[in-house]
CSV table of C-alpha atoms and ligand atoms in Angstrom, one decimal:
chain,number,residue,atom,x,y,z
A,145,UNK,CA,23.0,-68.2,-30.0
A,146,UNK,CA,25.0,-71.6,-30.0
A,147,UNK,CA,28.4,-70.8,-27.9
A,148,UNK,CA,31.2,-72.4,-30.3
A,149,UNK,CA,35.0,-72.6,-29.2
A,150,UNK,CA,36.5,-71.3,-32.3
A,151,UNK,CA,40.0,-71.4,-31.2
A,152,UNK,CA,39.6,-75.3,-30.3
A,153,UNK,CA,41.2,-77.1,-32.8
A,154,UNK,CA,39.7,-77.4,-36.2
A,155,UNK,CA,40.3,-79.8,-39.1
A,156,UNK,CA,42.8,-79.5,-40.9
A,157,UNK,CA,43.4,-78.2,-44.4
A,158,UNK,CA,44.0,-81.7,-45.8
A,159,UNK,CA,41.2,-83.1,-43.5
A,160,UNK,CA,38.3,-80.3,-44.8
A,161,UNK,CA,39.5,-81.4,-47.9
A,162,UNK,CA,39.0,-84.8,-48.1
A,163,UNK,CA,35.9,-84.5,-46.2
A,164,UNK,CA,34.6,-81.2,-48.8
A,165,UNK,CA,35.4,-83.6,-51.5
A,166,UNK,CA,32.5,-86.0,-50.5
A,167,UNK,CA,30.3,-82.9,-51.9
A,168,UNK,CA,29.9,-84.0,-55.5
A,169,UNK,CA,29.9,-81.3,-58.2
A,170,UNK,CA,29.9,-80.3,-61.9
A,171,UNK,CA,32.9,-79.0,-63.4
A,172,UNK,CA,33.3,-75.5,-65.2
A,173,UNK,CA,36.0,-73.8,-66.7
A,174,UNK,CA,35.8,-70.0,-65.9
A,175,UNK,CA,37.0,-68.1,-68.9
A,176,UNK,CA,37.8,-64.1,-69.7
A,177,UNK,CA,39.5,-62.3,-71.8
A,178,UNK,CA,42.2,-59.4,-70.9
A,179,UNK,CA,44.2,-56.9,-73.7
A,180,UNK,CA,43.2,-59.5,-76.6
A,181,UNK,CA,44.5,-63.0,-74.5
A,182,UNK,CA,41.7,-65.7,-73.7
A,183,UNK,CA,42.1,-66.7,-69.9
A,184,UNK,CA,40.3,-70.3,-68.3
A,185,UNK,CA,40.3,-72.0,-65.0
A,186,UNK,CA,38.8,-75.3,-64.1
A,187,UNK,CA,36.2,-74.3,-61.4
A,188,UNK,CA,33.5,-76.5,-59.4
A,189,UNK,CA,33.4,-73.6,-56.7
A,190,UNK,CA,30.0,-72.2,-58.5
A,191,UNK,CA,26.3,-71.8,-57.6
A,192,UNK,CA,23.4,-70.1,-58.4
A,193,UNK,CA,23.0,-66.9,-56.3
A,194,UNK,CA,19.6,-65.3,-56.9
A,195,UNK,CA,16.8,-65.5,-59.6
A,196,UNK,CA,16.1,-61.9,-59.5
A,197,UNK,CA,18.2,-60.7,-61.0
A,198,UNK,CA,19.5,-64.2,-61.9
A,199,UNK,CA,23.1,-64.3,-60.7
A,200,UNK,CA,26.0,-66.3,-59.6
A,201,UNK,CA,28.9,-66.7,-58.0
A,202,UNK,CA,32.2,-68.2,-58.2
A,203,UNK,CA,35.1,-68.4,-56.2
A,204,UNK,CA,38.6,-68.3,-57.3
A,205,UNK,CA,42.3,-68.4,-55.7
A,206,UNK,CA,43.9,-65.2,-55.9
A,207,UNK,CA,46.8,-66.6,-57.0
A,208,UNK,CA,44.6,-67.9,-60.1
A,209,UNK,CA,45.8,-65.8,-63.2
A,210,UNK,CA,42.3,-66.3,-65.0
A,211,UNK,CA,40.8,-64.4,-61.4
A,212,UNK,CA,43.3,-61.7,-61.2
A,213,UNK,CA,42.7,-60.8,-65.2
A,214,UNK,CA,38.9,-61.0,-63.9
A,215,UNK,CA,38.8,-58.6,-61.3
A,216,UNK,CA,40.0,-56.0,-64.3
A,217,UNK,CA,37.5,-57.4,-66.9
A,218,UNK,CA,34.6,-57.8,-64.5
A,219,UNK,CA,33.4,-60.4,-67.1
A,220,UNK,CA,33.5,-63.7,-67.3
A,221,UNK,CA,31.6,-66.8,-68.5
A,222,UNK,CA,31.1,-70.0,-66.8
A,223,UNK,CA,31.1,-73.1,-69.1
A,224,UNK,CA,29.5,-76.0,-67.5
A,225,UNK,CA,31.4,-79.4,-69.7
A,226,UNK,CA,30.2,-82.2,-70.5
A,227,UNK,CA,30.9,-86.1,-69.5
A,228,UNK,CA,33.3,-86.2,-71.8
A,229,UNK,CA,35.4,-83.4,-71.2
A,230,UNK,CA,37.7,-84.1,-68.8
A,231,UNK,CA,40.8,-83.8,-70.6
A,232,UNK,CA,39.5,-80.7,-71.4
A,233,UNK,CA,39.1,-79.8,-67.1
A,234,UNK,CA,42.8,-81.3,-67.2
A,235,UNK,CA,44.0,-78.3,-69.3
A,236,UNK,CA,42.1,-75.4,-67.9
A,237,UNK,CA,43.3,-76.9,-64.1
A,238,UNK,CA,46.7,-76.5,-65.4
A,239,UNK,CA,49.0,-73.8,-65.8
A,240,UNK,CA,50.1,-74.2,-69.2
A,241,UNK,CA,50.7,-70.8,-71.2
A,242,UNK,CA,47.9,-71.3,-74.0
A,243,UNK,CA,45.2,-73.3,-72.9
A,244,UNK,CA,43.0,-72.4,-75.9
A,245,UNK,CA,45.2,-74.1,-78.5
A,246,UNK,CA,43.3,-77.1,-80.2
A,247,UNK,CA,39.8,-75.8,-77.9
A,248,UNK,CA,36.7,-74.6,-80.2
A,249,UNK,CA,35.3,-72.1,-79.0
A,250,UNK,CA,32.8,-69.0,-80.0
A,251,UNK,CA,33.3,-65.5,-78.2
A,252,UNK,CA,30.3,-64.2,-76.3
A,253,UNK,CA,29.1,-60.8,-75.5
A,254,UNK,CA,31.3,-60.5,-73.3
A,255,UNK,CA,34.2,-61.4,-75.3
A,256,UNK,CA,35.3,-64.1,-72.9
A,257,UNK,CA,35.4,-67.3,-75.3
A,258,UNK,CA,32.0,-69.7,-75.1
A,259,UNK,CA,34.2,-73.5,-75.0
A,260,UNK,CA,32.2,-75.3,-77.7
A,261,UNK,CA,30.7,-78.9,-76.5
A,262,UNK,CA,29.6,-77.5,-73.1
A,263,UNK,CA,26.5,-78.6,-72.2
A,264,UNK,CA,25.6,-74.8,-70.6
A,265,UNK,CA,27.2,-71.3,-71.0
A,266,UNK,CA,26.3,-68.2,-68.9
A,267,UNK,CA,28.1,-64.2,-69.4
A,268,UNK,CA,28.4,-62.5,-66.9
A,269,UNK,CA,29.2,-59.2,-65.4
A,270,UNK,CA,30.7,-59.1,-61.7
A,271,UNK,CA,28.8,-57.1,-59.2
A,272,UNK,CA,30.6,-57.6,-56.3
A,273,UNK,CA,33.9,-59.1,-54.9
A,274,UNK,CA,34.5,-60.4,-51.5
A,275,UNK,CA,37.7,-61.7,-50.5
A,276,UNK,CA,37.2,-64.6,-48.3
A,277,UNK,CA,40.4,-66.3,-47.2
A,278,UNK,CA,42.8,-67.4,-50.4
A,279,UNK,CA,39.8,-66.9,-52.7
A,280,UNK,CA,37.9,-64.3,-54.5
A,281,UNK,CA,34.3,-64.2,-54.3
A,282,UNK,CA,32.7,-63.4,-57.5
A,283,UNK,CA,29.2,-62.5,-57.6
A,284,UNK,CA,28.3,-61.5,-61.0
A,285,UNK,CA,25.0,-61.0,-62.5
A,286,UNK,CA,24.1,-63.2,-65.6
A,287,UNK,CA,23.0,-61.8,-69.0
A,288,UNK,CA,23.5,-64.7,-71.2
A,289,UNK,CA,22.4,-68.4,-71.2
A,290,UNK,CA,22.6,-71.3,-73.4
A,291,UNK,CA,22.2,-75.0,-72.9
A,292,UNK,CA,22.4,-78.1,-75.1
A,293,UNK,CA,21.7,-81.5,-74.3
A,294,UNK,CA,24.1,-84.4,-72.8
A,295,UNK,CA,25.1,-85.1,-69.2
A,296,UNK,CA,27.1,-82.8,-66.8
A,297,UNK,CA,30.9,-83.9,-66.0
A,298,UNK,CA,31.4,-84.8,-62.2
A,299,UNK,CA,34.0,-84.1,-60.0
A,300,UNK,CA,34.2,-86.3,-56.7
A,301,UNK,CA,36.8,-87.3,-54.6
A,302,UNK,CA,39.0,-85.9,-56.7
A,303,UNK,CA,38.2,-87.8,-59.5
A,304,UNK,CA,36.5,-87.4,-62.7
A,305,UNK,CA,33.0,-89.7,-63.6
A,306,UNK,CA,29.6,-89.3,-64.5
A,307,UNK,CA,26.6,-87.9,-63.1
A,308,UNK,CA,23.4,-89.3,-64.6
A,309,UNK,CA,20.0,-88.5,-63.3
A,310,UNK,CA,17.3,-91.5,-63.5
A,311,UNK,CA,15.2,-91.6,-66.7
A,312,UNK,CA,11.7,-90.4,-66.7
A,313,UNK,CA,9.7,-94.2,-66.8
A,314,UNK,CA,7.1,-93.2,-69.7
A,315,UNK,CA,10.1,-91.1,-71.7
A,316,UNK,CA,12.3,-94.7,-71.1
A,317,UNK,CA,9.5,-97.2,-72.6
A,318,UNK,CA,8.6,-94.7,-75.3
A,319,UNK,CA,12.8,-94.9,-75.9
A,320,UNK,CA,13.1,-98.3,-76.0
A,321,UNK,CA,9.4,-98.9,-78.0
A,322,UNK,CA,11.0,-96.4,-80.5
A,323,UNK,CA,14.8,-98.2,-80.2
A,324,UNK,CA,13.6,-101.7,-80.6
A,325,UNK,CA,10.3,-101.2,-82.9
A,326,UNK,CA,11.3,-98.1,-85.1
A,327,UNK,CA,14.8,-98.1,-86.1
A,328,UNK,CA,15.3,-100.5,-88.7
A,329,UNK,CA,19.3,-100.2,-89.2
A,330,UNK,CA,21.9,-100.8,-86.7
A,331,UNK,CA,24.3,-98.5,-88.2
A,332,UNK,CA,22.5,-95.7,-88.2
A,333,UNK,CA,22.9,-93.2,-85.1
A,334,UNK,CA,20.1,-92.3,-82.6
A,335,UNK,CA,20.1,-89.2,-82.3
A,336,UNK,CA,18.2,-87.5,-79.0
A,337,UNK,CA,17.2,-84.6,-81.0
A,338,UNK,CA,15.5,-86.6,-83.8
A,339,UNK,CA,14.0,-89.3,-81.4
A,340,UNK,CA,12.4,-86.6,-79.2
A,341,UNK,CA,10.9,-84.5,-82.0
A,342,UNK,CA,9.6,-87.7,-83.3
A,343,UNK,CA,8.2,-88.8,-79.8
A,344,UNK,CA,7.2,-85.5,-78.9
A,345,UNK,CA,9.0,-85.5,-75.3
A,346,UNK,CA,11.6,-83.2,-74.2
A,347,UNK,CA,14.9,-83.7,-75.7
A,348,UNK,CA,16.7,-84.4,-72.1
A,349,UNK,CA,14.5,-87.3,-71.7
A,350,UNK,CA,14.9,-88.7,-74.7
A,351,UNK,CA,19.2,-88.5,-74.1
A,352,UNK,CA,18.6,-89.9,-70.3
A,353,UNK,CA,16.3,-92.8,-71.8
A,354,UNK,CA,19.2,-93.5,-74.0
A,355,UNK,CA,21.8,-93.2,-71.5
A,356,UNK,CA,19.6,-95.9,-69.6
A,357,UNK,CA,19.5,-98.2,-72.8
A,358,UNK,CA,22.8,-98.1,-73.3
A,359,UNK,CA,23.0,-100.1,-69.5
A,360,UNK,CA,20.6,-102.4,-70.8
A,361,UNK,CA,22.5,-103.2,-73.6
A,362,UNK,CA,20.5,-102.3,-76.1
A,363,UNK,CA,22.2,-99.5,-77.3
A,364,UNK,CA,25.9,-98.5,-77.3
A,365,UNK,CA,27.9,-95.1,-77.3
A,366,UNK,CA,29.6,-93.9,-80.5
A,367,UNK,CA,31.4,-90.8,-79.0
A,368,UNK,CA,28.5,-87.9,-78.6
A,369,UNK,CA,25.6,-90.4,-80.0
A,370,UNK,CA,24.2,-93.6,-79.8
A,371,UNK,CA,23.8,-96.6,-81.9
A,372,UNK,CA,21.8,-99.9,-81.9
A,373,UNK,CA,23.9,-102.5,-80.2
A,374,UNK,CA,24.5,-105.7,-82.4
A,375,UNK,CA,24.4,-108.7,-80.2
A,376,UNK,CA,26.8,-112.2,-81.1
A,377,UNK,CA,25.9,-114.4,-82.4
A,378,UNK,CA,26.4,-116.7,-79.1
A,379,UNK,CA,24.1,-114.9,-77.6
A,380,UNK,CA,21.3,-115.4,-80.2
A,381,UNK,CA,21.7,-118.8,-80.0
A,382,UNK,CA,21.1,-118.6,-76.4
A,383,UNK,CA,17.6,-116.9,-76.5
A,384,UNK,CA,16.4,-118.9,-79.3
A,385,UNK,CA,17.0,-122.2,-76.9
A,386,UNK,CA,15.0,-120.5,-74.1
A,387,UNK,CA,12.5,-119.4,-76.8
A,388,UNK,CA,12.3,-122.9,-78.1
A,389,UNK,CA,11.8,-124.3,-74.6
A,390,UNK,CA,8.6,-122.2,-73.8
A,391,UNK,CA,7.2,-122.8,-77.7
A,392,UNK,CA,7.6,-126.6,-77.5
A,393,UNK,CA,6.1,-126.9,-73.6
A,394,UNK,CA,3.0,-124.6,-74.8
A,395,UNK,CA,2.3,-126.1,-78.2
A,396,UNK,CA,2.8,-129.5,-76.3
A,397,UNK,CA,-0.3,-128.3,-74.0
A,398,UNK,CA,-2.6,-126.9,-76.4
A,399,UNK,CA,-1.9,-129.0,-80.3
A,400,UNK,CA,-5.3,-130.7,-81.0
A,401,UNK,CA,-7.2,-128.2,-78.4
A,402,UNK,CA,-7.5,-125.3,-80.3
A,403,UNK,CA,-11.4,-124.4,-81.5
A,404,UNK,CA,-11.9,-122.9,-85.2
A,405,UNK,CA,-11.4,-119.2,-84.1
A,406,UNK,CA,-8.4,-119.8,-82.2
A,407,UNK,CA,-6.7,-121.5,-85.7
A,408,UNK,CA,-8.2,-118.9,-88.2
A,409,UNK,CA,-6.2,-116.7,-85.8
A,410,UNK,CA,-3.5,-118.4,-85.9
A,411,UNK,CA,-3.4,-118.2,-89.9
A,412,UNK,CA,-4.2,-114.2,-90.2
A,413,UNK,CA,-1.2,-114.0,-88.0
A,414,UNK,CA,0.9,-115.9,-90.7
A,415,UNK,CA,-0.5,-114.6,-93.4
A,416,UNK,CA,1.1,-110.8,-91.7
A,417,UNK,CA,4.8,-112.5,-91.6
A,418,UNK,CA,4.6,-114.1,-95.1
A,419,UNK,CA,4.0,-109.8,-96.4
A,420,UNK,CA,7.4,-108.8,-94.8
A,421,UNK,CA,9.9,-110.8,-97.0
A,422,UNK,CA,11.2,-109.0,-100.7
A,423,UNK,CA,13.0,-111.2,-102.5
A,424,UNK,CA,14.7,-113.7,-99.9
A,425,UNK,CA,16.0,-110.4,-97.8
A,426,UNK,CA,14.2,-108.5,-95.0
A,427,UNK,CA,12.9,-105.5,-96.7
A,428,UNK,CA,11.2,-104.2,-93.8
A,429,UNK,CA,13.1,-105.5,-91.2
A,430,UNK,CA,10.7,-103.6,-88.2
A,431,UNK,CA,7.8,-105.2,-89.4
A,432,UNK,CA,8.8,-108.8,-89.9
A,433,UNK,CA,10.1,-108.3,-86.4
A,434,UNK,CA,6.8,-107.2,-84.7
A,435,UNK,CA,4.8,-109.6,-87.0
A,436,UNK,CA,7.1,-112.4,-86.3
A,437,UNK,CA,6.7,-111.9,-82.9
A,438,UNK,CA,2.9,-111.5,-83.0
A,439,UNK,CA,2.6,-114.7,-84.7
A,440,UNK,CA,4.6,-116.7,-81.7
A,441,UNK,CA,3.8,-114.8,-79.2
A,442,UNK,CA,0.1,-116.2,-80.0
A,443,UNK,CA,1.5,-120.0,-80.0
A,444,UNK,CA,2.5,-119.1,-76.7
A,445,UNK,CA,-0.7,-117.4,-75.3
A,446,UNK,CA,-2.7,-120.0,-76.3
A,447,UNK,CA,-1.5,-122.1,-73.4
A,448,UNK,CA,-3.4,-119.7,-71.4
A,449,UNK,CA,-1.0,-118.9,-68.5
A,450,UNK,CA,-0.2,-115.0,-67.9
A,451,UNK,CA,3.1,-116.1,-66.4
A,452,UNK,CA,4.4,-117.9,-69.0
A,453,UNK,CA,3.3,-114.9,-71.2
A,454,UNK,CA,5.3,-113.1,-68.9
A,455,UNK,CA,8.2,-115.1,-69.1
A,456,UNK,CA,8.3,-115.2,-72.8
A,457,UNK,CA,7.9,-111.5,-73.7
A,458,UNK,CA,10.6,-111.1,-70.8
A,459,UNK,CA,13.1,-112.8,-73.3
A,460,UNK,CA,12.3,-109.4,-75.7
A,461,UNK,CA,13.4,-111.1,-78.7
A,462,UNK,CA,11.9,-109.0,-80.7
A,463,UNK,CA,14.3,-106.4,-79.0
A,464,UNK,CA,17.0,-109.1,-79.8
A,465,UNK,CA,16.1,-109.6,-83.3
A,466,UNK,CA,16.2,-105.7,-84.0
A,467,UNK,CA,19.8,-105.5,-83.3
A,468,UNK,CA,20.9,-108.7,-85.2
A,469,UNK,CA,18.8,-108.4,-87.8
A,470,UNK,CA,18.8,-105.6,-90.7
A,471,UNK,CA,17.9,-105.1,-94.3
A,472,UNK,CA,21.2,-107.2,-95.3
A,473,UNK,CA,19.8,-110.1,-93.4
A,474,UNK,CA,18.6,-113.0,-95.7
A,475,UNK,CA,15.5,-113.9,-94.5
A,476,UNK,CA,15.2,-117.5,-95.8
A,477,UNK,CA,12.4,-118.8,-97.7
A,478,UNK,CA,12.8,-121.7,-94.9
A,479,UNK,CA,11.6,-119.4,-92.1
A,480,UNK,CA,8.1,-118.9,-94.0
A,481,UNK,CA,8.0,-122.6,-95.2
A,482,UNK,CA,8.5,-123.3,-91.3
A,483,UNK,CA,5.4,-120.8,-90.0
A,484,UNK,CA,3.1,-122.6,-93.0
A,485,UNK,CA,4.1,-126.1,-91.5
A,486,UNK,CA,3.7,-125.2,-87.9
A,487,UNK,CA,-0.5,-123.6,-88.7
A,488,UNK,CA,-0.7,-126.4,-90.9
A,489,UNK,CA,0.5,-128.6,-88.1
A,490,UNK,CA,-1.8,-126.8,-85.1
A,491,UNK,CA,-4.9,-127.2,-88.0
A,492,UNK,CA,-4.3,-131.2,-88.2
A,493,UNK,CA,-3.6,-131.9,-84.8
A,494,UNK,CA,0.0,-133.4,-85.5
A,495,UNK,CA,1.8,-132.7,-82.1
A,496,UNK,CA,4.8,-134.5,-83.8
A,497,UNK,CA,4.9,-132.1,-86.6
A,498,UNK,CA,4.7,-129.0,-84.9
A,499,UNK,CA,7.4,-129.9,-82.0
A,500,UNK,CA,9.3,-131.3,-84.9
A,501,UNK,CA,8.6,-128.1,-87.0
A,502,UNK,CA,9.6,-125.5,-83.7
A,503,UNK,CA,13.0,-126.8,-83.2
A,504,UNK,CA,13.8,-126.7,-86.7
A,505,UNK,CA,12.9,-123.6,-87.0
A,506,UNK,CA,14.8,-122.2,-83.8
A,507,UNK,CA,18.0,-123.6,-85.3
A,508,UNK,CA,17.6,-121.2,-88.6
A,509,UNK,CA,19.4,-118.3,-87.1
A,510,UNK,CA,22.0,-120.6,-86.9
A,511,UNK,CA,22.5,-121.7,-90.1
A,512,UNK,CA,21.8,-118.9,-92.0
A,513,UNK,CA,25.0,-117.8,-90.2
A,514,UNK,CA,26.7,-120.6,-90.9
A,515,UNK,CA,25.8,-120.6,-94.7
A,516,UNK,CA,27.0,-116.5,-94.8
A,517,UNK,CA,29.8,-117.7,-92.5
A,518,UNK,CA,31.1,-120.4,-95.7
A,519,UNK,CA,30.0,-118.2,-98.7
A,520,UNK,CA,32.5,-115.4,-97.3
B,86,FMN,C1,37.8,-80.3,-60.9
B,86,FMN,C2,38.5,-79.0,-60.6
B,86,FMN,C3,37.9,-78.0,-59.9
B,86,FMN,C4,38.5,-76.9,-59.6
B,86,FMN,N1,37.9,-75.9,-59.0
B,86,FMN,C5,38.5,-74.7,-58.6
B,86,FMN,C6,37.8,-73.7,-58.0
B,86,FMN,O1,36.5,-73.7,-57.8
B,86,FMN,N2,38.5,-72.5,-57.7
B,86,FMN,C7,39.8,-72.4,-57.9
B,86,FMN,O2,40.3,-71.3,-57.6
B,86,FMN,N3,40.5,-73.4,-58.5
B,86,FMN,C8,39.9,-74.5,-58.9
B,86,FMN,N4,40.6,-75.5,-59.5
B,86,FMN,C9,42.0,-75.3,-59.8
B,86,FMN,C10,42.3,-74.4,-61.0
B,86,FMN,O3,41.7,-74.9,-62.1
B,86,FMN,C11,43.8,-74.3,-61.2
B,86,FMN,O4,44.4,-73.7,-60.1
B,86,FMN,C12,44.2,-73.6,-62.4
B,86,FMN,O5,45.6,-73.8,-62.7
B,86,FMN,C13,44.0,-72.1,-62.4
B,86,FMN,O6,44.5,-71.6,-63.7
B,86,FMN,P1,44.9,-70.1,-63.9
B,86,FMN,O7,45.9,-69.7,-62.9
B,86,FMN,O8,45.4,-70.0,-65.3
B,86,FMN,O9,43.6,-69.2,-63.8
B,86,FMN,C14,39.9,-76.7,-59.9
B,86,FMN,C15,40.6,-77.7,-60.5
B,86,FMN,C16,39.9,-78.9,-60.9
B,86,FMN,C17,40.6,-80.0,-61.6
């Protein structure tokens, strides 16, 4: 066995705190309840004990009224909160006299209250207590579990912030597929229940994919859900230039080249936008989106380089497009007049026409904004 000096000098308390701090954690509040009064601390001192029996234990200062009303109960239940929670940490690490005003909460078998929002609950029933220096050691056998979806609070440094796990890669593209192909209305929340039963994946995934999106910009936070993230308009503007660029470079390449199958091609593809306009409005805004970007993603392939493919489908406009456009959006008869001229251009040969033709039609965002910008 190691010899160590135990009487040399150790850290001290403030030290092994600062340094014990680096140890990032959850956040629980430890709740009970004694003679018909609901009791909570704020605890991160909590881990899994043993599977069989599953159990736990906690540890709590003895001075800590919510422990002292434990060791008479011999019940309590751990609820692990959410991200958004900490206020709700703030109260239960307090001292004030009725920390359950304004807190939902269901009681559980054991009676001690289940804090609504938590993303797990477990009951339990102490076993054992240690003492072990100014805390009690709880270890307490569990007999109820729940869990919902949503991402743990984290304690770290003394200071509240997020913990989020990295996003399973196929759950992710299936997200964002869904997110950028699927959803056809901004306003409408995502919900990780809804998009995982759709995508059959597990619901968990689903909520980290769209925790991911939401760094990508994609899709924004509305308190517990998530909605499509509208871009501005400046923004647009600005991947419509880049788009332009790479159009007018390609069509400048290949106008006059292209053989009889590669312009009956070229025409199906328009013929698939023309169907997704009702009445001068996007009707199905999704599928103008993937068609519109069918159709030019095809000018652009037909230069024949993989890395200006690349390039271009790296601009994800039609990722773009799903968050600025939506069933309101007037889709102007212009845009379709402007797809006719630029097959009708590729068919003749007219370089002039179809450069001419491109820009044009990259400036329409524009003033269709510009037009709803003076008729409000
Ligand atoms: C993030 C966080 C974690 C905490 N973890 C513990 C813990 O594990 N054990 C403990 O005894 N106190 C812990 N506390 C402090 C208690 O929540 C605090 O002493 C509380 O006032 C006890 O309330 P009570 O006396 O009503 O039971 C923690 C506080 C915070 C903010």
């Amino acid at each position: 066995m190691t010899e160590v000096d135990i009487t040399a000098d150790g850290p001290s308390k403030g030290e092994f705190r600062d340094v014990m701090g680096r140890f990032a954690s959850g956040v629980t509040v430890i709740t009970t309840r004694i003679d018909g009064e609901d009791l909570g601390a704020a605890a991160s001192a909590v881990s899994s004990l043993s599977d069989e029996p599953p159990s736990l234990l906690i540890c709590l200062n003895v001075t800590s009224t919510t422990a002292q009303a434990i060791v008479k109960t011999g019940a309590f239940a751990v609820n692990v909160l959410a991200e958004d929670s900490a206020p709700i940490a703030q109260r239960f690490a307090s001292k004030a006299p009725d920390k359950f005003a304004s807190i939902a909460f269901e009681r559980g078998r054991t009676g001690a209250p289940l804090i609504s929002g938590s993303i797990a609950h477990f009951e339990c029933v102490v076993d054992e207590t240690v003492r072990g220096g100014t805390h009690y050691v709880f270890l307490a056998r569990v007999v109820n579990v729940a869990s919902t979806p949503g991402n743990p609070l984290a304690y770290f440094r003394g200071s509240f912030g997020r913990m989020e796990t990295a996003p399973d890669a196929a759950a992710l593209h299936a997200v964002r597929d869904y997110v950028v192909g699927t959803v056809s209305d901004v306003a409408v929340p995502l919900d990780a229940e809804s998009i995982a039963a759709e995508l059959e994946i597990e619901v968990g995934r689903s909520y980290q994919a769209l925790v991911a999106l939401v760094g990508e910009g994609l899709v924004r936070r509305t308190g517990a859900t998530f909605e499509v993230e509208p871009v501005p308009d400046q923004v647009i503007f600005d991947y419509y230039a880049a788009k332009l660029a790479i159009e007018i470079g390609a069509a400048a390449q290949t106008v006059g080249s292209l053989d009889t199958e590669q312009l009956a091609e070229l025409r199906r593809l328009l013929e698939v936008t023309l169907a997704h306009s009702v009445d001068g409005q996007f009707g199905d805004p999704a599928g103008w989106i993937r068609a519109n970007a069918a159709f030019h993603e095809y000018l652009v392939s037909l230069a024949g380089s993989t890395i200006l493919m690349e390039t271009y489908k790296g601009l994800r406009l039609p990722a773009m497009e799903q968050r600025s456009i939506s069933q309101s959006t007037r889709a102007t008869g212009q845009l379709h007049e402007d797809h006719r001229t630029i097959v009708e251009g590729y068919e003749a040969g007219d370089v002039e026409l179809v450069l001419r033709t491109l820009t044009a039609h990259a400036r329409r965002p524009q003033e269709t904004r510009a037009a709803a910008a003076s008729a409000s």
